[in-house]
C-alpha atoms as a printed R data frame, in Angstrom:
    type eleno elety resid chain resno       x       y       z
1   ATOM     1    CA   UNK     A     1   6.304  22.612  -3.830
2   ATOM     2    CA   UNK     A     2   5.072  19.127  -4.716
3   ATOM     3    CA   UNK     A     3   5.263  16.552  -1.902
4   ATOM     4    CA   UNK     A     4   6.061  12.954  -2.911
5   ATOM     5    CA   UNK     A     5   5.550   9.713  -0.991
6   ATOM     6    CA   UNK     A     6   6.705   6.131  -1.525
7   ATOM     7    CA   UNK     A     7   4.223   3.946   0.293
8   ATOM     8    CA   UNK     A     8   5.936   0.561   0.282
9   ATOM     9    CA   UNK     A     9   9.578   0.196   1.341
10  ATOM    10    CA   UNK     A    10  11.680  -2.152   3.447
11  ATOM    11    CA   UNK     A    11  13.136  -0.915   6.782
12  ATOM    12    CA   UNK     A    12  16.651  -0.104   5.590
13  ATOM    13    CA   UNK     A    13  18.680   3.070   6.099
14  ATOM    14    CA   UNK     A    14  20.085   2.914   2.568
15  ATOM    15    CA   UNK     A    15  16.573   3.076   1.119
16  ATOM    16    CA   UNK     A    16  15.568   5.989   3.326
17  ATOM    17    CA   UNK     A    17  18.762   7.899   2.506
18  ATOM    18    CA   UNK     A    18  18.130   7.403  -1.220
19  ATOM    19    CA   UNK     A    19  14.553   8.618  -0.879
20  ATOM    20    CA   UNK     A    20  15.907  11.735   0.822
21  ATOM    21    CA   UNK     A    21  18.266  12.317  -2.102
22  ATOM    22    CA   UNK     A    22  15.272  12.135  -4.453
23  ATOM    23    CA   UNK     A    23  13.434  14.736  -2.306
24  ATOM    24    CA   UNK     A    24  10.620  12.510  -1.090
25  ATOM    25    CA   UNK     A    25   8.571  13.854   1.799
26  ATOM    26    CA   UNK     A    26   7.626  10.554   3.410
27  ATOM    27    CA   UNK     A    27   7.331   6.792   3.159
28  ATOM    28    CA   UNK     A    28   5.624   3.825   4.747
29  ATOM    29    CA   UNK     A    29   7.702   0.923   6.001
30  ATOM    30    CA   UNK     A    30   5.843  -2.377   5.895
31  ATOM    31    CA   UNK     A    31   6.752  -5.311   8.139
32  ATOM    32    CA   UNK     A    32   5.470  -8.871   7.827
33  ATOM    33    CA   UNK     A    33   2.512  -9.173  10.207
34  ATOM    34    CA   UNK     A    34   3.663 -12.443  11.767
35  ATOM    35    CA   UNK     A    35   7.173 -11.132  12.344
36  ATOM    36    CA   UNK     A    36   5.714  -7.959  13.843
37  ATOM    37    CA   UNK     A    37   3.517  -9.975  16.225
38  ATOM    38    CA   UNK     A    38   6.476 -12.034  17.441
39  ATOM    39    CA   UNK     A    39   8.938  -9.121  17.705
40  ATOM    40    CA   UNK     A    40   6.754  -6.061  18.270
41  ATOM    41    CA   UNK     A    41   8.970  -4.280  20.805
42  ATOM    42    CA   UNK     A    42  12.166  -4.803  18.815
43  ATOM    43    CA   UNK     A    43  10.532  -3.653  15.575
44  ATOM    44    CA   UNK     A    44   9.054  -0.548  17.200
45  ATOM    45    CA   UNK     A    45  12.444   0.351  18.646
46  ATOM    46    CA   UNK     A    46  14.144  -0.160  15.278
47  ATOM    47    CA   UNK     A    47  11.449   1.879  13.515
48  ATOM    48    CA   UNK     A    48  11.793   4.725  16.023
49  ATOM    49    CA   UNK     A    49  15.545   4.801  15.444
50  ATOM    50    CA   UNK     A    50  15.009   5.028  11.684
51  ATOM    51    CA   UNK     A    51  12.403   7.739  12.182
52  ATOM    52    CA   UNK     A    52  14.727   9.819  14.367
53  ATOM    53    CA   UNK     A    53  17.606   9.512  11.904
54  ATOM    54    CA   UNK     A    54  15.752  10.990   8.917
55  ATOM    55    CA   UNK     A    55  13.855  14.087   7.907
56  ATOM    56    CA   UNK     A    56  11.313  11.905   6.085
57  ATOM    57    CA   UNK     A    57   7.877  11.407   7.611
58  ATOM    58    CA   UNK     A    58   7.915   7.650   8.195
59  ATOM    59    CA   UNK     A    59   4.825   5.551   8.870
60  ATOM    60    CA   UNK     A    60   4.714   2.080  10.381
61  ATOM    61    CA   UNK     A    61   2.723  -0.545   8.533
62  ATOM    62    CA   UNK     A    62   2.255  -4.293   8.453
63  ATOM    63    CA   UNK     A    63   1.523  -6.485   5.466
64  ATOM    64    CA   UNK     A    64  -0.687  -9.533   5.897
65  ATOM    65    CA   UNK     A    65  -0.218 -12.545   3.654
66  ATOM    66    CA   UNK     A    66  -3.033 -14.998   4.383
67  ATOM    67    CA   UNK     A    67  -4.964 -17.376   2.142
68  ATOM    68    CA   UNK     A    68  -7.401 -18.266   4.953
69  ATOM    69    CA   UNK     A    69 -10.199 -15.695   5.429
70  ATOM    70    CA   UNK     A    70 -10.589 -16.426   9.148
71  ATOM    71    CA   UNK     A    71  -6.881 -16.027   9.802
72  ATOM    72    CA   UNK     A    72  -6.873 -12.837   7.742
73  ATOM    73    CA   UNK     A    73  -9.615 -11.348   9.926
74  ATOM    74    CA   UNK     A    74  -7.745 -12.455  13.041
75  ATOM    75    CA   UNK     A    75  -4.554 -10.759  11.857
76  ATOM    76    CA   UNK     A    76  -6.424  -7.530  11.142
77  ATOM    77    CA   UNK     A    77  -8.028  -7.430  14.583
78  ATOM    78    CA   UNK     A    78  -4.707  -8.278  16.236
79  ATOM    79    CA   UNK     A    79  -2.876  -5.354  14.657
80  ATOM    80    CA   UNK     A    80  -5.570  -2.722  14.142
81  ATOM    81    CA   UNK     A    81  -4.636   0.540  15.940
82  ATOM    82    CA   UNK     A    82  -1.211  -0.895  16.873
83  ATOM    83    CA   UNK     A    83   0.258   0.253  13.561
84  ATOM    84    CA   UNK     A    84  -0.347   3.179  11.237
85  ATOM    85    CA   UNK     A    85  -1.383   1.169   8.184
86  ATOM    86    CA   UNK     A    86  -2.494  -2.337   7.296
87  ATOM    87    CA   UNK     A    87  -1.869  -3.724   3.820
88  ATOM    88    CA   UNK     A    88  -3.048  -7.177   2.761
89  ATOM    89    CA   UNK     A    89  -1.864  -9.268  -0.167
90  ATOM    90    CA   UNK     A    90  -4.670 -10.190  -2.519
91  ATOM    91    CA   UNK     A    91  -4.940 -12.866  -5.176
92  ATOM    92    CA   UNK     A    92  -7.594 -15.473  -4.522
93  ATOM    93    CA   UNK     A    93 -11.176 -14.369  -5.104
94  ATOM    94    CA   UNK     A    94 -12.295 -15.112  -1.541
95  ATOM    95    CA   UNK     A    95  -9.341 -13.192  -0.101
96  ATOM    96    CA   UNK     A    96  -9.896 -10.184  -2.357
97  ATOM    97    CA   UNK     A    97 -13.544 -10.165  -1.259
98  ATOM    98    CA   UNK     A    98 -12.682 -10.275   2.463
99  ATOM    99    CA   UNK     A    99 -10.098  -7.492   2.082
100 ATOM   100    CA   UNK     A   100 -12.520  -5.228   0.245
101 ATOM   101    CA   UNK     A   101 -15.193  -5.866   2.894
102 ATOM   102    CA   UNK     A   102 -12.889  -4.951   5.795
103 ATOM   103    CA   UNK     A   103 -12.656  -1.190   6.493
104 ATOM   104    CA   UNK     A   104  -9.806  -1.734   8.976
105 ATOM   105    CA   UNK     A   105  -7.572  -2.659   6.027
106 ATOM   106    CA   UNK     A   106  -6.077   0.377   4.326
107 ATOM   107    CA   UNK     A   107  -4.471  -1.085   1.197
108 ATOM   108    CA   UNK     A   108  -4.863  -4.167  -0.987
109 ATOM   109    CA   UNK     A   109  -1.651  -5.302  -2.674
110 ATOM   110    CA   UNK     A   110  -1.521  -7.010  -6.108
111 ATOM   111    CA   UNK     A   111  -5.120  -8.360  -6.156
112 ATOM   112    CA   UNK     A   112  -4.296  -9.896  -9.548
113 ATOM   113    CA   UNK     A   113  -1.668 -12.312  -8.169
114 ATOM   114    CA   UNK     A   114  -1.927 -15.779  -9.790
115 ATOM   115    CA   UNK     A   115  -5.001 -14.684 -11.741
116 ATOM   116    CA   UNK     A   116  -5.797 -14.061 -15.387
117 ATOM   117    CA   UNK     A   117  -7.682 -10.845 -14.684
118 ATOM   118    CA   UNK     A   118  -7.230  -7.891 -12.324
119 ATOM   119    CA   UNK     A   119  -8.789  -9.696  -9.360
120 ATOM   120    CA   UNK     A   120 -11.181  -6.765  -8.936
121 ATOM   121    CA   UNK     A   121 -14.698  -6.605 -10.364
122 ATOM   122    CA   UNK     A   122 -17.564  -4.116 -10.218
123 ATOM   123    CA   UNK     A   123 -18.788  -5.373  -6.827
124 ATOM   124    CA   UNK     A   124 -15.348  -5.171  -5.215
125 ATOM   125    CA   UNK     A   125 -14.773  -1.734  -6.750
126 ATOM   126    CA   UNK     A   126 -17.874  -0.432  -4.984
127 ATOM   127    CA   UNK     A   127 -16.818  -2.093  -1.723
128 ATOM   128    CA   UNK     A   128 -13.405  -0.417  -1.875
129 ATOM   129    CA   UNK     A   129 -15.013   2.989  -2.318
130 ATOM   130    CA   UNK     A   130 -17.450   2.292   0.533
131 ATOM   131    CA   UNK     A   131 -14.708   1.063   2.891
132 ATOM   132    CA   UNK     A   132 -12.042   3.564   1.796
133 ATOM   133    CA   UNK     A   133  -9.560   0.912   0.669
134 ATOM   134    CA   UNK     A   134  -6.682   1.746  -1.665
135 ATOM   135    CA   UNK     A   135  -5.090  -0.434  -4.354
136 ATOM   136    CA   UNK     A   136  -1.287  -0.497  -4.354
137 ATOM   137    CA   UNK     A   137   0.324  -0.655  -7.801
138 ATOM   138    CA   UNK     A   138   3.794  -1.957  -7.023
139 ATOM   139    CA   UNK     A   139   6.262  -1.033  -9.755
140 ATOM   140    CA   UNK     A   140   8.425  -4.014  -8.767
141 ATOM   141    CA   UNK     A   141   5.660  -6.278 -10.098
142 ATOM   142    CA   UNK     A   142   6.282  -4.728 -13.520
143 ATOM   143    CA   UNK     A   143  10.076  -4.435 -13.428
144 ATOM   144    CA   UNK     A   144  10.876  -7.957 -12.232
145 ATOM   145    CA   UNK     A   145   9.076  -9.643 -15.136
146 ATOM   146    CA   UNK     A   146   9.845  -9.973 -18.830
147 ATOM   147    CA   UNK     A   147   8.053 -11.028 -21.971
148 ATOM   148    CA   UNK     A   148   4.677 -12.726 -21.605
149 ATOM   149    CA   UNK     A   149   4.495 -12.340 -17.811
150 ATOM   150    CA   UNK     A   150   5.223  -8.615 -17.977
151 ATOM   151    CA   UNK     A   151   2.573  -8.139 -20.664
152 ATOM   152    CA   UNK     A   152   0.116 -10.098 -18.517
153 ATOM   153    CA   UNK     A   153   0.694  -7.897 -15.457
154 ATOM   154    CA   UNK     A   154   0.404  -4.718 -17.519
155 ATOM   155    CA   UNK     A   155  -2.902  -5.966 -18.897
156 ATOM   156    CA   UNK     A   156  -4.136  -6.771 -15.368
157 ATOM   157    CA   UNK     A   157  -3.167  -3.297 -14.148
158 ATOM   158    CA   UNK     A   158  -4.933  -1.752 -17.144
159 ATOM   159    CA   UNK     A   159  -8.088  -3.627 -16.153
160 ATOM   160    CA   UNK     A   160  -7.732  -2.163 -12.659
161 ATOM   161    CA   UNK     A   161  -7.326   1.329 -14.057
162 ATOM   162    CA   UNK     A   162 -10.421   0.947 -16.207
163 ATOM   163    CA   UNK     A   163 -12.432   0.109 -13.083
164 ATOM   164    CA   UNK     A   164 -10.774   2.934 -11.169
165 ATOM   165    CA   UNK     A   165 -11.844   5.478 -13.748
166 ATOM   166    CA   UNK     A   166 -15.422   4.190 -13.560
167 ATOM   167    CA   UNK     A   167 -15.813   3.788  -9.778
168 ATOM   168    CA   UNK     A   168 -13.208   6.163  -8.352
169 ATOM   169    CA   UNK     A   169 -11.439   3.994  -5.784
170 ATOM   170    CA   UNK     A   170  -8.023   5.254  -4.717
171 ATOM   171    CA   UNK     A   171  -4.727   3.873  -6.035
172 ATOM   172    CA   UNK     A   172  -1.105   4.549  -5.134
173 ATOM   173    CA   UNK     A   173   2.161   3.875  -6.928
174 ATOM   174    CA   UNK     A   174   5.004   2.418  -4.868
175 ATOM   175    CA   UNK     A   175   8.514   1.197  -5.568
176 ATOM   176    CA   UNK     A   176   8.384  -1.875  -3.310
177 ATOM   177    CA   UNK     A   177  12.045  -1.198  -2.567
178 ATOM   178    CA   UNK     A   178  14.002  -3.880  -0.690
179 ATOM   179    CA   UNK     A   179  17.372  -2.208  -1.421
180 ATOM   180    CA   UNK     A   180  18.548   1.207  -2.597
181 ATOM   181    CA   UNK     A   181  18.851  -0.224  -6.126
182 ATOM   182    CA   UNK     A   182  15.033  -0.456  -6.233
183 ATOM   183    CA   UNK     A   183  14.389   3.173  -5.300
184 ATOM   184    CA   UNK     A   184  13.056   5.318  -8.122
185 ATOM   185    CA   UNK     A   185  12.847   9.088  -8.351
186 ATOM   186    CA   UNK     A   186   9.332  10.594  -8.544
187 ATOM   187    CA   UNK     A   187   9.911  11.358 -12.225
188 ATOM   188    CA   UNK     A   188  10.985   7.761 -12.910
189 ATOM   189    CA   UNK     A   189   7.942   6.380 -11.077
190 ATOM   190    CA   UNK     A   190   5.640   8.539 -13.178
191 ATOM   191    CA   UNK     A   191   7.409   7.563 -16.406
192 ATOM   192    CA   UNK     A   192   7.287   3.847 -15.507
193 ATOM   193    CA   UNK     A   193   3.545   4.158 -14.957
194 ATOM   194    CA   UNK     A   194   3.272   5.109 -18.629
195 ATOM   195    CA   UNK     A   195   3.841   1.444 -19.485
196 ATOM   196    CA   UNK     A   196   0.206   1.132 -18.426
197 ATOM   197    CA   UNK     A   197  -2.854   3.123 -19.500
198 ATOM   198    CA   UNK     A   198  -2.378   5.546 -16.594
199 ATOM   199    CA   UNK     A   199  -2.120   9.178 -17.659
200 ATOM   200    CA   UNK     A   200   0.696  11.297 -16.224
201 ATOM   201    CA   UNK     A   201  -1.531  13.588 -14.168
202 ATOM   202    CA   UNK     A   202  -3.124  10.670 -12.367
203 ATOM   203    CA   UNK     A   203   0.280   8.979 -11.921
204 ATOM   204    CA   UNK     A   204   1.513  12.107 -10.144
205 ATOM   205    CA   UNK     A   205  -1.582  12.047  -7.960
206 ATOM   206    CA   UNK     A   206  -0.753   8.435  -7.011
207 ATOM   207    CA   UNK     A   207   2.483   9.531  -5.307
208 ATOM   208    CA   UNK     A   208   1.273  12.881  -3.961
209 ATOM   209    CA   UNK     A   209  -2.379  13.511  -3.132
210 ATOM   210    CA   UNK     A   210  -3.542   9.902  -2.736
211 ATOM   211    CA   UNK     A   211  -0.872   8.908  -0.167
212 ATOM   212    CA   UNK     A   212  -1.605  12.150   1.695
213 ATOM   213    CA   UNK     A   213  -5.268  11.156   1.937
214 ATOM   214    CA   UNK     A   214  -4.220   7.805   3.412
215 ATOM   215    CA   UNK     A   215  -2.083   9.621   6.004
216 ATOM   216    CA   UNK     A   216  -5.092  11.734   6.964
217 ATOM   217    CA   UNK     A   217  -7.042   8.503   7.488
218 ATOM   218    CA   UNK     A   218  -4.396   7.362  10.000
219 ATOM   219    CA   UNK     A   219  -5.512  10.138  12.360
220 ATOM   220    CA   UNK     A   220  -9.145   9.152  11.853
221 ATOM   221    CA   UNK     A   221  -8.300   5.571  12.895
222 ATOM   222    CA   UNK     A   222  -6.526   6.772  16.031
223 ATOM   223    CA   UNK     A   223  -9.462   8.984  17.010
224 ATOM   224    CA   UNK     A   224 -12.091   6.288  16.389
225 ATOM   225    CA   UNK     A   225 -13.717   4.594  19.376
226 ATOM   226    CA   UNK     A   226 -15.609   2.123  17.195
227 ATOM   227    CA   UNK     A   227 -16.220   2.080  13.465
228 ATOM   228    CA   UNK     A   228 -17.981   5.326  12.567
229 ATOM   229    CA   UNK     A   229 -17.550   6.959  15.989
230 ATOM   230    CA   UNK     A   230 -14.704   9.419  16.603
231 ATOM   231    CA   UNK     A   231 -13.413  11.484  19.525
232 ATOM   232    CA   UNK     A   232 -13.532  15.159  18.556
233 ATOM   233    CA   UNK     A   233 -11.028  17.332  20.419
234 ATOM   234    CA   UNK     A   234 -11.594  21.037  21.104
């Protein structure tokens, strides 16, 4: 049996129920980092209620949206080990560089934002492999645009995929769902990926094996004393 994951959804019961109907195994709910900092207890309680109400394996994540490198680092240190996953929005060259240099960040989101190219080059590709950072390909980025802007995003994603094939950094496909209307079945997600140069086998891997590898890294984070040092239990 193939196990599917959607690694970028909003914290809504309707989304989770729809994912269940499409036979997903798990999902990651991402909260805004600033909102999480100000309302940590309330968000944790709400997340626990969602987790108890579903058979899905839910993971708690925060998304950081910072254009200042120092504030980005501060946000990462503030939340590291308090949540399961940290995703950071990319875009500017200096921000993409900081994200790819920071092993405490798990996922970089749309590194091509407001750029003409993919936002990732050969140097950053190697850094992502070294620091085990994943690129999120959000299908909403494709679906919410038309005409020239859609063609531009598809071209940027194709540039990313070309680098991925050369350097081997991990990517995931996600729906970016903010309502149940945004939820896509695994088959639909794979078919939508065919708008890009991604082959179907790798698209399937992006919602099965690759998210599972990220989940395995969650346990490594929790067992780490400092970077590179882990507690090994008998």
